[in-house]
mmCIF file of C-alpha atoms in Angstrom:
data_model
loop_
_atom_site.group_PDB
_atom_site.id
_atom_site.type_symbol
_atom_site.label_atom_id
_atom_site.label_comp_id
_atom_site.label_asym_id
_atom_site.label_seq_id
_atom_site.Cartn_x
_atom_site.Cartn_y
_atom_site.Cartn_z
ATOM 1 C CA MET A 17 156.254 219.119 53.035
ATOM 2 C CA SER A 18 155.840 220.840 49.242
ATOM 3 C CA ALA A 19 157.085 224.259 48.665
ATOM 4 C CA LEU A 20 152.956 225.046 47.603
ATOM 5 C CA THR A 21 151.992 223.981 51.198
ATOM 6 C CA LEU A 22 154.044 225.577 52.786
ATOM 7 C CA TRP A 23 153.970 228.919 51.822
ATOM 8 C CA LEU A 24 150.535 228.720 52.177
ATOM 9 C CA VAL A 25 150.882 228.373 55.400
ATOM 10 C CA ILE A 26 152.634 231.101 55.601
ATOM 11 C CA CYS A 27 150.787 233.701 53.798
ATOM 12 C CA VAL A 28 147.348 232.213 55.721
ATOM 13 C CA ALA A 29 149.499 232.879 59.040
ATOM 14 C CA GLY A 30 151.028 235.453 58.111
ATOM 15 C CA LEU A 31 146.968 237.055 57.600
ATOM 16 C CA GLY A 32 145.546 235.398 60.386
ATOM 17 C CA THR A 33 148.474 236.994 62.905
ATOM 18 C CA PHE A 34 147.787 240.240 60.511
ATOM 19 C CA ALA A 35 143.907 240.711 61.662
ATOM 20 C CA LEU A 36 144.667 240.151 64.945
ATOM 21 C CA ARG A 37 146.808 242.577 65.151
ATOM 22 C CA ALA A 38 144.778 245.274 63.283
ATOM 23 C CA SER A 39 142.009 244.094 64.865
ATOM 24 C CA SER A 40 140.575 246.938 67.337
ATOM 25 C CA ILE A 41 143.926 249.379 65.910
ATOM 26 C CA ALA A 42 142.005 249.060 62.290
ATOM 27 C CA LEU A 43 137.916 249.760 63.508
ATOM 28 C CA MET A 44 138.558 251.907 66.859
ATOM 29 C CA GLY A 45 136.702 255.190 66.251
ATOM 30 C CA ARG A 46 133.538 253.084 64.956
ATOM 31 C CA ALA A 47 132.126 252.618 68.551
ATOM 32 C CA ALA A 48 132.764 253.664 71.445
ATOM 33 C CA MET A 49 134.694 251.352 73.867
ATOM 34 C CA PRO A 50 131.933 251.101 76.487
ATOM 35 C CA PRO A 51 133.768 251.303 80.152
ATOM 36 C CA LEU A 52 134.507 247.975 81.177
ATOM 37 C CA ILE A 53 135.884 247.020 78.522
ATOM 38 C CA ALA A 54 138.224 250.282 79.034
ATOM 39 C CA ARG A 55 138.703 249.649 82.363
ATOM 40 C CA GLY A 56 140.031 245.700 82.005
ATOM 41 C CA LEU A 57 141.969 247.545 78.948
ATOM 42 C CA ALA A 58 143.763 249.518 81.564
ATOM 43 C CA PHE A 59 145.110 246.433 82.621
ATOM 44 C CA VAL A 60 146.501 244.831 79.927
ATOM 45 C CA PRO A 61 150.094 246.316 80.196
ATOM 46 C CA PRO A 62 150.996 244.785 84.185
ATOM 47 C CA ALA A 63 149.097 241.942 82.894
ATOM 48 C CA VAL A 64 150.875 240.830 79.755
ATOM 49 C CA LEU A 65 154.494 241.852 80.862
ATOM 50 C CA ALA A 66 154.260 239.558 83.918
ATOM 51 C CA ALA A 67 152.894 236.690 81.942
ATOM 52 C CA LEU A 68 155.937 237.080 79.651
ATOM 53 C CA VAL A 69 157.931 237.983 81.898
ATOM 54 C CA PHE A 70 157.892 235.552 85.301
ATOM 55 C CA PRO A 71 158.552 232.307 83.383
ATOM 56 C CA GLY A 72 161.480 233.803 81.740
ATOM 57 C CA MET A 73 163.013 234.273 85.027
ATOM 58 C CA ALA A 74 161.162 230.914 86.376
ATOM 59 C CA LYS A 75 162.716 228.419 83.120
ATOM 60 C CA LEU A 76 165.161 226.981 83.563
ATOM 61 C CA ASP A 77 166.625 224.686 80.013
ATOM 62 C CA GLY A 78 162.729 224.586 79.687
ATOM 63 C CA ALA A 79 161.657 223.760 82.592
ATOM 64 C CA ILE A 80 160.093 225.938 85.456
ATOM 65 C CA LEU A 81 162.689 226.241 88.924
ATOM 66 C CA LEU A 82 161.514 228.024 91.218
ATOM 67 C CA ALA A 83 164.903 226.495 93.650
ATOM 68 C CA PRO A 84 167.661 229.312 94.501
ATOM 69 C CA ASP A 85 169.554 226.821 92.351
ATOM 70 C CA ASN A 86 168.363 228.546 89.291
ATOM 71 C CA PRO A 87 170.437 231.701 87.923
ATOM 72 C CA ARG A 88 168.187 233.180 86.137
ATOM 73 C CA LEU A 89 165.650 233.379 88.660
ATOM 74 C CA ILE A 90 167.895 235.287 91.404
ATOM 75 C CA ALA A 91 169.546 237.194 88.588
ATOM 76 C CA GLY A 92 166.189 238.148 86.957
ATOM 77 C CA ALA A 93 165.294 239.264 90.827
ATOM 78 C CA LEU A 94 168.106 241.108 91.232
ATOM 79 C CA ALA A 95 167.457 243.129 87.962
ATOM 80 C CA LEU A 96 163.671 244.004 88.728
ATOM 81 C CA ALA A 97 165.128 245.253 92.261
ATOM 82 C CA VAL A 98 167.357 247.247 90.274
ATOM 83 C CA ALA A 99 164.615 248.899 87.643
ATOM 84 C CA TRP A 100 162.404 249.515 90.341
ATOM 85 C CA VAL A 101 165.670 252.131 91.919
ATOM 86 C CA SER A 102 166.643 253.326 88.722
ATOM 87 C CA LYS A 103 164.084 253.884 86.375
ATOM 88 C CA SER A 104 166.836 252.446 84.002
ATOM 89 C CA MET A 105 166.670 249.757 81.048
ATOM 90 C CA LEU A 106 171.073 250.004 80.826
ATOM 91 C CA ALA A 107 170.781 249.458 84.075
ATOM 92 C CA THR A 108 168.845 246.980 84.523
ATOM 93 C CA LEU A 109 170.198 244.850 81.263
ATOM 94 C CA VAL A 110 173.712 245.283 82.651
ATOM 95 C CA VAL A 111 173.023 243.993 85.981
ATOM 96 C CA GLY A 112 170.769 241.259 85.125
ATOM 97 C CA MET A 113 173.165 239.552 82.031
ATOM 98 C CA GLY A 114 175.910 240.674 84.873
ATOM 99 C CA ALA A 115 174.171 238.818 87.471
ATOM 100 C CA LEU A 116 173.168 235.562 85.380
ATOM 101 C CA TRP A 117 176.739 235.024 84.042
ATOM 102 C CA LEU A 118 178.439 235.297 87.480
ATOM 103 C CA LEU A 119 176.055 232.395 88.960
ATOM 104 C CA GLN A 120 176.122 230.352 85.739
ATOM 105 C CA ALA A 121 179.976 231.149 86.290
ATOM 106 C CA TRP A 122 179.892 229.769 90.080
ATOM 107 C CA LEU A 123 177.097 227.375 89.737
ATOM 108 C CA MET B 10 140.510 267.622 63.374
ATOM 109 C CA ASN B 11 143.508 268.831 61.142
ATOM 110 C CA GLN B 12 143.742 266.130 58.511
ATOM 111 C CA GLY B 13 145.768 268.124 56.119
ATOM 112 C CA GLY B 14 149.134 268.711 58.263
ATOM 113 C CA TYR B 15 151.646 266.345 60.392
ATOM 114 C CA SER B 16 152.567 267.986 64.071
ATOM 115 C CA ARG B 17 155.279 269.823 63.671
ATOM 116 C CA ASN B 18 157.457 267.885 65.760
ATOM 117 C CA PHE B 19 156.936 264.227 63.938
ATOM 118 C CA ARG B 20 160.578 263.840 63.138
ATOM 119 C CA ALA B 21 161.226 264.450 66.797
ATOM 120 C CA ASP B 22 158.730 262.277 68.108
ATOM 121 C CA PHE B 23 159.970 259.433 65.796
ATOM 122 C CA TRP B 24 163.447 259.772 66.843
ATOM 123 C CA ASP B 25 161.673 259.655 69.877
ATOM 124 C CA GLY B 26 160.992 256.313 69.916
ATOM 125 C CA MET B 27 163.791 255.074 67.553
ATOM 126 C CA VAL B 28 165.570 256.478 70.660
ATOM 127 C CA ARG B 29 163.546 254.326 73.669
ATOM 128 C CA ILE B 30 163.289 251.292 72.101
ATOM 129 C CA ALA B 31 167.312 251.192 70.879
ATOM 130 C CA PRO B 32 167.758 249.760 74.257
ATOM 131 C CA LEU B 33 165.396 246.514 73.028
ATOM 132 C CA VAL B 34 167.192 245.684 69.767
ATOM 133 C CA PRO B 35 170.110 243.637 72.047
ATOM 134 C CA ALA B 36 167.350 241.046 72.695
ATOM 135 C CA VAL B 37 165.796 240.979 68.772
ATOM 136 C CA ALA B 38 168.464 240.768 67.688
ATOM 137 C CA PRO B 39 170.071 237.781 68.756
ATOM 138 C CA PHE B 40 166.284 235.809 68.873
ATOM 139 C CA GLY B 41 166.222 237.383 64.627
ATOM 140 C CA LEU B 42 169.551 235.043 64.625
ATOM 141 C CA VAL B 43 167.690 232.437 66.164
ATOM 142 C CA CYS B 44 165.171 232.357 63.849
ATOM 143 C CA GLY B 45 166.913 232.838 60.316
ATOM 144 C CA ALA B 46 169.399 230.277 61.813
ATOM 145 C CA THR B 47 166.659 227.732 62.874
ATOM 146 C CA ALA B 48 164.697 228.255 59.052
ATOM 147 C CA ALA B 49 168.082 227.213 57.244
ATOM 148 C CA ASN B 50 168.157 224.432 59.122
ATOM 149 C CA VAL B 51 165.079 223.008 58.942
ATOM 150 C CA GLY B 52 165.359 223.441 55.274
ATOM 151 C CA LEU B 53 163.783 226.371 54.196
ATOM 152 C CA GLY B 54 165.070 227.587 50.954
ATOM 153 C CA PRO B 55 165.940 231.762 50.784
ATOM 154 C CA GLU B 56 162.948 233.349 50.040
ATOM 155 C CA ALA B 57 160.563 231.388 52.290
ATOM 156 C CA GLY B 58 162.662 232.053 54.977
ATOM 157 C CA ILE B 59 162.571 235.633 54.456
ATOM 158 C CA ALA B 60 159.166 235.425 53.512
ATOM 159 C CA MET B 61 158.485 234.159 56.728
ATOM 160 C CA SER B 62 160.165 236.715 58.969
ATOM 161 C CA VAL B 63 157.992 238.972 55.954
ATOM 162 C CA ILE B 64 154.620 237.709 55.622
ATOM 163 C CA VAL B 65 154.249 236.502 60.019
ATOM 164 C CA TYR B 66 156.552 238.904 61.541
ATOM 165 C CA ALA B 67 155.937 237.154 64.856
ATOM 166 C CA GLY B 68 159.405 235.559 66.002
ATOM 167 C CA ALA B 69 157.619 233.113 68.484
ATOM 168 C CA ALA B 70 155.516 232.034 66.338
ATOM 169 C CA GLN B 71 157.890 231.486 63.503
ATOM 170 C CA LEU B 72 159.930 229.140 66.182
ATOM 171 C CA ALA B 73 156.827 227.133 66.682
ATOM 172 C CA ILE B 74 156.252 226.629 63.018
ATOM 173 C CA LEU B 75 159.817 225.841 61.730
ATOM 174 C CA GLN B 76 159.083 223.027 64.926
ATOM 175 C CA LEU B 77 157.008 222.066 63.252
ATOM 176 C CA VAL B 78 158.232 221.833 59.769
ATOM 177 C CA ALA B 79 160.477 219.766 61.250
ATOM 178 C CA ASP B 80 158.320 217.521 62.853
ATOM 179 C CA HIS B 81 156.784 217.172 59.572
ATOM 180 C CA ALA B 82 153.150 218.090 61.760
ATOM 181 C CA LEU B 83 149.633 219.116 59.411
ATOM 182 C CA PRO B 84 149.932 222.532 58.263
ATOM 183 C CA VAL B 85 146.263 223.515 59.448
ATOM 184 C CA VAL B 86 148.069 222.922 63.131
ATOM 185 C CA MET B 87 150.793 225.009 62.117
ATOM 186 C CA VAL B 88 148.713 227.322 61.033
ATOM 187 C CA MET B 89 146.493 227.150 64.008
ATOM 188 C CA THR B 90 150.180 227.121 66.194
ATOM 189 C CA ALA B 91 150.922 230.102 65.179
ATOM 190 C CA LEU B 92 147.640 232.119 65.409
ATOM 191 C CA VAL B 93 147.412 230.868 69.238
ATOM 192 C CA ILE B 94 150.720 231.747 70.155
ATOM 193 C CA ASN B 95 150.227 235.308 68.821
ATOM 194 C CA LEU B 96 146.471 235.674 70.336
ATOM 195 C CA ARG B 97 148.498 238.421 72.726
ATOM 196 C CA PHE B 98 149.026 240.943 69.089
ATOM 197 C CA ALA B 99 144.709 241.216 69.782
ATOM 198 C CA MET B 100 145.510 242.204 73.433
ATOM 199 C CA TYR B 101 147.873 244.338 72.509
ATOM 200 C CA SER B 102 145.469 246.216 69.859
ATOM 201 C CA ALA B 103 142.908 246.474 72.037
ATOM 202 C CA SER B 104 144.780 248.637 74.555
ATOM 203 C CA ILE B 105 147.478 250.397 72.015
ATOM 204 C CA ALA B 106 144.144 251.221 69.359
ATOM 205 C CA PRO B 107 142.809 254.638 71.512
ATOM 206 C CA HIS B 108 146.237 256.176 70.672
ATOM 207 C CA LEU B 109 146.595 255.532 67.022
ATOM 208 C CA ARG B 110 143.335 256.338 66.507
ATOM 209 C CA GLY B 111 143.926 259.874 64.566
ATOM 210 C CA ALA B 112 145.976 258.235 61.955
ATOM 211 C CA PRO B 113 144.228 257.670 58.519
ATOM 212 C CA ILE B 114 143.219 253.936 57.797
ATOM 213 C CA PRO B 115 146.160 252.985 55.471
ATOM 214 C CA ALA B 116 148.397 253.905 57.961
ATOM 215 C CA ARG B 117 146.620 252.418 61.016
ATOM 216 C CA LEU B 118 146.858 249.596 58.458
ATOM 217 C CA LEU B 119 150.776 249.846 58.773
ATOM 218 C CA LEU B 120 151.446 250.616 62.154
ATOM 219 C CA ALA B 121 149.014 247.424 63.676
ATOM 220 C CA TYR B 122 151.172 245.463 60.949
ATOM 221 C CA VAL B 123 154.542 246.266 62.887
ATOM 222 C CA LEU B 124 152.972 245.768 66.142
ATOM 223 C CA THR B 125 155.077 243.379 68.274
ATOM 224 C CA ASP B 126 155.463 242.955 71.911
ATOM 225 C CA GLN B 127 158.346 245.974 72.388
ATOM 226 C CA ALA B 128 156.561 248.296 70.431
ATOM 227 C CA TYR B 129 153.604 248.244 72.787
ATOM 228 C CA ALA B 130 155.739 247.641 75.738
ATOM 229 C CA VAL B 131 157.665 250.397 75.327
ATOM 230 C CA SER B 132 154.773 253.005 73.813
ATOM 231 C CA LEU B 133 152.150 252.067 76.272
ATOM 232 C CA VAL B 134 154.902 252.673 79.300
ATOM 233 C CA ARG B 135 155.633 256.193 77.628
ATOM 234 C CA TYR B 136 151.398 256.946 76.995
ATOM 235 C CA LEU B 137 151.509 256.442 80.824
ATOM 236 C CA ASP B 138 154.513 258.852 81.584
ATOM 237 C CA GLY B 139 153.447 261.158 79.233
ATOM 238 C CA LYS B 140 149.519 262.155 79.757
ATOM 239 C CA ASP B 141 149.508 265.024 77.945
ATOM 240 C CA MET B 142 151.370 263.589 74.749
ATOM 241 C CA ALA B 143 149.539 264.860 71.876
ATOM 242 C CA PRO B 144 147.808 262.517 69.471
ATOM 243 C CA ARG B 145 149.773 262.570 66.978
ATOM 244 C CA ALA B 146 152.833 262.293 68.874
ATOM 245 C CA ARG B 147 151.801 258.959 70.133
ATOM 246 C CA ILE B 148 151.271 257.662 66.906
ATOM 247 C CA TRP B 149 154.529 259.165 64.786
ATOM 248 C CA PHE B 150 156.758 257.942 68.420
ATOM 249 C CA TYR B 151 154.963 254.684 68.307
ATOM 250 C CA ALA B 152 155.749 254.131 64.258
ATOM 251 C CA GLY B 153 159.603 254.876 65.162
ATOM 252 C CA GLY B 154 160.047 252.234 67.119
ATOM 253 C CA ALA B 155 157.590 249.956 65.585
ATOM 254 C CA ILE B 156 159.774 250.054 61.983
ATOM 255 C CA GLU B 157 163.027 250.200 63.786
ATOM 256 C CA ILE B 158 161.906 246.732 64.901
ATOM 257 C CA TRP B 159 160.496 245.891 61.972
ATOM 258 C CA VAL B 160 164.617 246.376 60.257
ATOM 259 C CA VAL B 161 166.451 245.132 63.083
ATOM 260 C CA TRP B 162 164.031 241.608 62.467
ATOM 261 C CA GLN B 163 164.577 241.719 58.650
ATOM 262 C CA VAL B 164 168.351 242.256 59.184
ATOM 263 C CA ALA B 165 168.786 240.177 61.916
ATOM 264 C CA THR B 166 167.050 236.858 60.155
ATOM 265 C CA VAL B 167 168.428 237.109 56.598
ATOM 266 C CA SER B 168 171.965 236.817 58.305
ATOM 267 C CA GLY B 169 170.897 234.550 60.893
ATOM 268 C CA TYR B 170 169.593 232.281 57.872
ATOM 269 C CA PHE B 171 172.961 232.921 56.158
ATOM 270 C CA LEU B 172 175.522 232.262 59.398
ATOM 271 C CA GLY B 173 173.160 229.070 59.615
ATOM 272 C CA ALA B 174 175.125 226.768 62.264
ATOM 273 C CA ALA B 175 177.670 229.896 63.636
ATOM 274 C CA VAL B 176 174.729 231.113 65.412
ATOM 275 C CA PRO B 177 175.663 231.025 68.997
ATOM 276 C CA ASP B 178 173.987 229.335 71.164
ATOM 277 C CA GLY B 179 175.378 230.087 74.561
ATOM 278 C CA TRP B 180 175.747 233.806 76.473
ATOM 279 C CA SER B 181 172.405 232.782 77.706
ATOM 280 C CA LEU B 182 171.524 235.499 75.221
ATOM 281 C CA ASP B 183 167.532 234.899 75.315
ATOM 282 C CA PHE B 184 167.507 236.038 78.412
ATOM 283 C CA ALA B 185 168.049 240.022 77.573
ATOM 284 C CA VAL B 186 164.173 239.244 76.418
ATOM 285 C CA PRO B 187 162.225 238.699 80.455
ATOM 286 C CA LEU B 188 165.077 241.428 81.376
ATOM 287 C CA THR B 189 164.036 243.828 79.406
ATOM 288 C CA PHE B 190 160.304 242.904 79.273
ATOM 289 C CA GLY B 191 160.650 243.738 82.995
ATOM 290 C CA ALA B 192 162.127 246.871 83.513
ATOM 291 C CA LEU B 193 158.857 247.785 81.211
ATOM 292 C CA LEU B 194 157.130 245.526 83.869
ATOM 293 C CA ILE B 195 158.364 248.013 86.225
ATOM 294 C CA ALA B 196 157.520 250.635 84.769
ATOM 295 C CA ALA B 197 153.865 250.113 84.171
ATOM 296 C CA VAL B 198 153.058 249.309 87.215
ATOM 297 C CA ARG B 199 152.208 252.164 88.324
ATOM 298 C CA SER B 200 149.295 251.077 91.186
ATOM 299 C CA ARG B 201 148.785 248.913 93.746
ATOM 300 C CA ALA B 202 145.593 247.618 91.179
ATOM 301 C CA ASP B 203 148.609 247.164 88.795
ATOM 302 C CA ALA B 204 150.759 244.953 90.690
ATOM 303 C CA LEU B 205 147.572 242.951 91.552
ATOM 304 C CA ALA B 206 147.217 242.453 87.670
ATOM 305 C CA ALA B 207 150.479 241.602 87.816
ATOM 306 C CA ALA B 208 151.216 239.392 90.633
ATOM 307 C CA VAL B 209 148.380 237.345 89.578
ATOM 308 C CA GLY B 210 148.646 237.735 85.750
ATOM 309 C CA GLY B 211 152.622 235.965 86.167
ATOM 310 C CA SER B 212 151.976 233.362 88.307
ATOM 311 C CA VAL B 213 149.029 232.196 86.753
ATOM 312 C CA ALA B 214 151.871 232.487 83.419
ATOM 313 C CA VAL B 215 154.148 230.241 85.505
ATOM 314 C CA GLY B 216 151.508 228.079 86.484
ATOM 315 C CA ALA B 217 150.090 227.103 83.441
ATOM 316 C CA ALA B 218 153.683 227.492 81.721
ATOM 317 C CA GLY B 219 153.489 224.064 80.850
ATOM 318 C CA LEU B 220 150.449 224.508 78.718
ATOM 319 C CA PRO B 221 151.011 224.185 74.882
ATOM 320 C CA TYR B 222 150.752 226.902 72.177
ATOM 321 C CA ASN B 223 151.915 229.720 74.654
ATOM 322 C CA LEU B 224 148.349 229.591 76.127
ATOM 323 C CA GLY B 225 149.888 229.958 79.466
ATOM 324 C CA LEU B 226 150.675 233.419 78.161
ATOM 325 C CA VAL B 227 147.186 234.100 77.306
ATOM 326 C CA LEU B 228 145.761 232.939 80.204
ATOM 327 C CA GLY B 229 148.157 234.469 82.673
ATOM 328 C CA ALA B 230 147.617 238.119 80.686
ATOM 329 C CA ALA B 231 143.646 237.140 81.118
ATOM 330 C CA LEU B 232 142.973 236.121 84.486
ATOM 331 C CA GLY B 233 145.247 239.645 85.542
ATOM 332 C CA ILE B 234 143.306 241.868 84.230
ATOM 333 C CA LEU B 235 140.604 240.115 85.434
ATOM 334 C CA ALA B 236 142.235 240.114 88.931
ATOM 335 C CA GLY B 237 142.692 244.146 88.322
ATOM 336 C CA VAL B 238 138.947 245.530 87.014
ATOM 337 C CA LEU B 239 137.580 242.575 89.956
ATOM 338 C CA PHE B 240 139.856 243.738 92.855
ATOM 339 C CA GLY B 241 141.445 247.049 92.005
ATOM 340 C CA PRO B 242 138.973 248.883 93.740
ATOM 341 C CA ALA B 243 139.438 247.383 96.733
ATOM 342 C CA VAL B 244 143.200 247.976 96.752
ATOM 343 C CA VAL B 245 144.117 250.926 99.179
ATOM 344 C CA GLY B 246 145.498 253.943 96.989
ATOM 345 C CA LYS B 247 146.829 254.484 93.665
ATOM 346 C CA ARG B 248 150.051 256.479 93.658
ATOM 347 C CA GLU B 249 151.392 258.098 91.096
ATOM 348 C CA ARG B 250 154.762 257.133 89.925
ATOM 349 C CA GLY B 251 156.837 259.542 88.480
ATOM 350 C CA GLY B 252 159.960 258.834 86.092
ATOM 351 C CA GLU B 253 160.651 256.743 83.414
ATOM 352 C CA ALA B 254 162.557 253.447 82.502
ATOM 353 C CA GLY B 255 165.222 253.722 80.001
#
């Protein structure tokens, strides 16, 4: 593709992405938020974070593998348990990566 | 509303945001290295590679665009793919906007520009913990974390670009991404209704993982939110979970 086309793609994708990011942040304050929307928004963090995390732990080499021989699944479950108990990001990272490397060496 | 002065502690809040997001930097940096290296490997010039990181500033979308460039896809497909992958930013925007409301419009545009998964997640979890956090404090806290991630991303992608093939693929460093978000997820689940939203959101995302353009993510999040709104009140009890992640 030509350099011009590439730059056009970058700029349009960038502008569009910025529009998505700014959509509510820029407009907030103009209109009152309907209570139903507010209730829905309260669930954005748990829903979105889970939608980000679960596939990341369930995938091996790009495909979903929900089986004990998926080291990421085991390491991920362990890490989540550690996160629950310790409330520590560092502990979660250390245990999760450590478990993954150990399991990858064994399996 | 006092528009004239800054919060007395704005530096402290900004620093607090930087500190809170720091544990996520080891997850962001390798991803940035990979994005930069991929841009070089696909044949982008350095200006285009850097421009992508500055103008688009979204790793998953950048990688997708680069893959499509390598596949000689149509430019319109590249743009649409990037935008669909980035749809979640609209959700983050709606969710975080009430907390950033006090900032003047030009500042809000900057704050919007640096909105990422990490900046969003760390700030929202902090706001959930600090219910009495002053509006100005919330803004500066978010700004500290978000700007730090932006700097890390730019440095990482530029470095990755010039390191090129030298960026190591092994070590499974990409697993750090779901790990850090996993810790944030645990902190964000503060009631059984939240747990339901998370369970549904995560399960649907796994089931729909085969969908293109990260649509599984958006679908999972949407259905998780729906589950929370519809069935949340029916789920017994709202327990306060104290403490913070990180």
